[in-house]
Short mmCIF file of C-alpha atoms in Angstrom, two decimals:
data_model
loop_
_atom_site.label_atom_id
_atom_site.label_comp_id
_atom_site.label_asym_id
_atom_site.label_seq_id
_atom_site.Cartn_x
_atom_site.Cartn_y
_atom_site.Cartn_z
CA MET A 95 139.78 14.36 156.18
CA ALA A 96 142.75 13.24 155.69
CA GLN A 97 143.68 14.99 159.13
CA ALA A 98 140.57 13.62 160.58
CA ARG A 99 141.55 10.03 159.57
CA ARG A 100 144.84 10.89 161.28
CA GLU A 101 143.29 12.14 164.42
CA THR A 102 140.11 9.64 165.24
CA GLY A 103 141.17 6.89 162.79
CA ALA A 104 137.79 7.96 161.72
CA PRO A 105 136.48 5.68 158.56
CA ILE A 106 135.50 7.79 155.45
CA TYR A 107 131.78 7.03 153.83
CA LEU A 108 131.43 8.16 150.26
CA HIS A 109 128.14 7.44 147.87
CA PRO A 110 129.75 5.90 144.84
CA LEU A 111 128.01 8.51 142.30
CA ASP A 112 130.51 10.97 144.01
CA GLN A 113 133.71 9.02 143.50
CA PRO A 114 134.30 11.65 140.68
CA LEU A 115 133.75 15.14 142.98
CA TYR A 116 136.07 13.23 145.30
CA ASP A 117 138.34 12.44 142.96
CA SER A 118 138.68 15.69 141.66
CA VAL A 119 139.01 17.72 144.99
CA ALA A 120 142.85 18.55 144.78
CA ALA A 121 142.11 20.54 141.52
CA GLN A 122 139.13 22.04 142.77
CA ALA A 123 140.86 23.10 145.97
CA ALA A 124 144.11 24.38 143.50
CA ALA A 125 141.48 26.52 141.73
CA PHE A 126 140.35 28.35 144.39
CA GLY A 127 143.70 28.88 146.07
CA VAL A 128 142.73 26.69 149.12
CA PRO A 129 145.36 24.22 150.17
CA TRP A 130 145.01 20.36 149.72
CA GLU A 131 146.33 17.09 150.73
CA GLU A 132 146.44 13.83 148.82
CA GLN A 133 143.23 12.02 150.69
CA PRO A 134 142.59 8.67 151.64
CA PRO A 135 139.89 6.27 149.80
CA PRO A 136 136.77 5.86 150.94
CA ASP A 137 136.11 3.15 153.20
CA LEU A 138 132.69 2.32 152.84
CA ASP A 139 129.99 3.33 150.25
CA LEU A 140 127.37 5.47 151.90
CA VAL A 141 123.89 4.44 150.71
CA PRO A 142 120.19 4.46 150.92
CA GLY A 143 119.11 1.63 153.35
CA GLU A 144 122.15 1.77 155.90
CA ASN A 145 121.99 3.08 158.87
CA PRO A 146 124.87 4.23 160.59
CA SER A 147 125.16 5.50 164.14
CA PHE A 148 127.29 8.27 165.67
CA GLY A 149 126.97 10.35 168.83
CA GLY A 150 124.87 7.61 170.20
CA SER A 151 122.33 7.82 167.39
CA GLU A 152 121.11 5.96 164.82
CA PHE A 153 120.43 7.88 161.36
CA GLU A 154 118.56 6.49 158.22
CA VAL A 155 120.78 7.67 155.02
CA VAL A 156 118.10 9.15 152.25
CA PHE A 157 119.31 9.67 148.94
CA THR A 158 118.85 13.31 147.98
CA PRO A 159 121.05 14.29 144.75
CA GLY A 160 120.96 17.26 143.34
CA HIS A 161 123.41 19.63 144.26
CA ALA A 162 125.75 16.55 143.82
CA PRO A 163 124.74 13.35 142.06
CA GLY A 164 125.56 11.09 145.32
CA HIS A 165 124.27 13.43 148.12
CA VAL A 166 122.28 11.81 150.78
CA MET A 167 120.78 13.26 154.13
CA PHE A 168 120.95 11.53 157.50
CA VAL A 169 117.37 11.11 159.28
CA SER A 170 117.41 10.38 162.80
CA THR A 171 115.73 6.77 163.28
CA SER A 172 114.47 8.20 167.14
CA GLU A 173 114.10 11.88 167.03
CA PRO A 174 112.54 14.12 164.46
CA VAL A 175 115.87 15.63 163.45
CA ALA A 176 117.70 15.33 159.93
CA ILE A 177 121.08 16.71 158.92
CA VAL A 178 120.28 17.57 155.57
CA GLY A 179 123.31 19.32 153.96
CA ASP A 180 123.25 21.20 151.30
CA VAL A 181 120.09 20.40 149.84
CA VAL A 182 118.19 22.74 151.65
CA PHE A 183 119.13 25.84 153.98
CA ALA A 184 116.93 27.94 156.23
CA GLY A 185 115.18 30.40 153.28
CA SER A 186 117.42 28.68 150.48
CA ILE A 187 118.29 25.77 148.53
CA GLY A 188 121.62 24.27 147.70
CA ARG A 189 123.39 26.01 144.35
CA THR A 190 123.45 23.40 141.62
CA ASP A 191 125.65 25.50 139.30
CA LEU A 192 128.93 23.69 140.28
CA PRO A 193 130.01 20.48 138.02
CA TYR A 194 127.38 17.51 138.20
CA GLY A 195 124.90 20.15 140.03
CA ASP A 196 120.88 19.65 138.65
CA TYR A 197 118.74 21.57 139.40
CA ARG A 198 115.54 19.46 138.22
CA VAL A 199 117.07 16.60 140.36
CA LEU A 200 117.39 19.05 143.57
CA MET A 201 114.13 19.81 143.48
CA GLU A 202 112.58 16.77 143.74
CA SER A 203 115.07 15.67 146.28
CA ILE A 204 113.62 18.79 148.43
CA ARG A 205 110.02 17.88 147.08
CA ASN A 206 110.03 14.47 148.20
CA GLU A 207 112.40 13.40 150.96
CA VAL A 208 112.77 17.32 152.92
CA LEU A 209 109.12 18.74 152.43
CA THR A 210 108.02 15.01 153.27
CA LEU A 211 109.43 15.16 156.94
CA PRO A 212 107.06 15.83 159.86
CA ASP A 213 106.91 19.73 160.12
CA GLU A 214 108.71 19.64 163.87
CA THR A 215 111.91 17.77 162.12
CA VAL A 216 114.72 19.82 162.78
CA LEU A 217 116.80 20.18 159.82
CA TYR A 218 120.85 20.79 160.20
CA THR A 219 122.45 22.33 157.40
CA GLY A 220 125.85 22.37 155.71
CA HIS A 221 125.72 26.39 156.36
CA GLY A 222 124.10 28.53 158.23
CA PRO A 223 120.81 28.25 161.17
CA GLU A 224 118.86 25.45 161.51
CA THR A 225 115.80 25.37 160.51
CA THR A 226 112.49 23.17 160.41
CA ALA A 227 110.87 20.98 157.65
CA GLY A 228 107.93 23.27 158.36
CA HIS A 229 108.79 26.27 158.48
CA GLU A 230 110.80 25.87 155.42
CA ARG A 231 107.59 24.37 153.75
CA VAL A 232 105.52 27.52 154.02
CA THR A 233 108.20 30.18 154.61
CA ASN A 234 111.09 29.45 152.46
CA PRO A 235 110.97 31.86 148.92
CA PHE A 236 112.73 28.84 146.44
CA LEU A 237 109.63 26.54 147.49
CA ILE A 238 106.64 28.45 147.95
CA PRO A 239 104.60 29.66 144.63
CA VAL A 240 103.90 33.06 146.34
CA TYR A 241 107.55 33.81 146.09
CA GLY A 242 107.73 32.57 142.40
CA GLY A 243 109.09 28.82 144.18
CA GLU A 244 108.13 26.52 142.60
CA LEU A 245 106.41 23.52 145.44
CA VAL A 246 103.31 23.94 147.06
#
């Protein structure tokens, strides 16, 4: 983030509940042998009810904890698009075995926030290919009971 800030001047947004994770990134990077430089402090709180604009589009901030305590997704206010990060993936869900992860909370976020989006909503995930809310609702083995998942 420090390099992105230097090169673009872009502000750093962070949900307040993720501050402990942000503060411990250097230690996490060291544990995995990843080089890391000191990060600038966040400029603004990223909280539900705010509608940031970027790339010429406006997005609603939606609170989706579970993978991380302050995880949010961005739902377009004009197009059937959501940037969901590490909440749900094509055929999978976000990890909850890392510090501060919570499986039960993640599943509530998916049930209440992701799967309530219209079927055609394109989900841009933190890793892997894009998918849609409708596709995940009927095929994701973590979400549908026929494959042992918890949600209907």
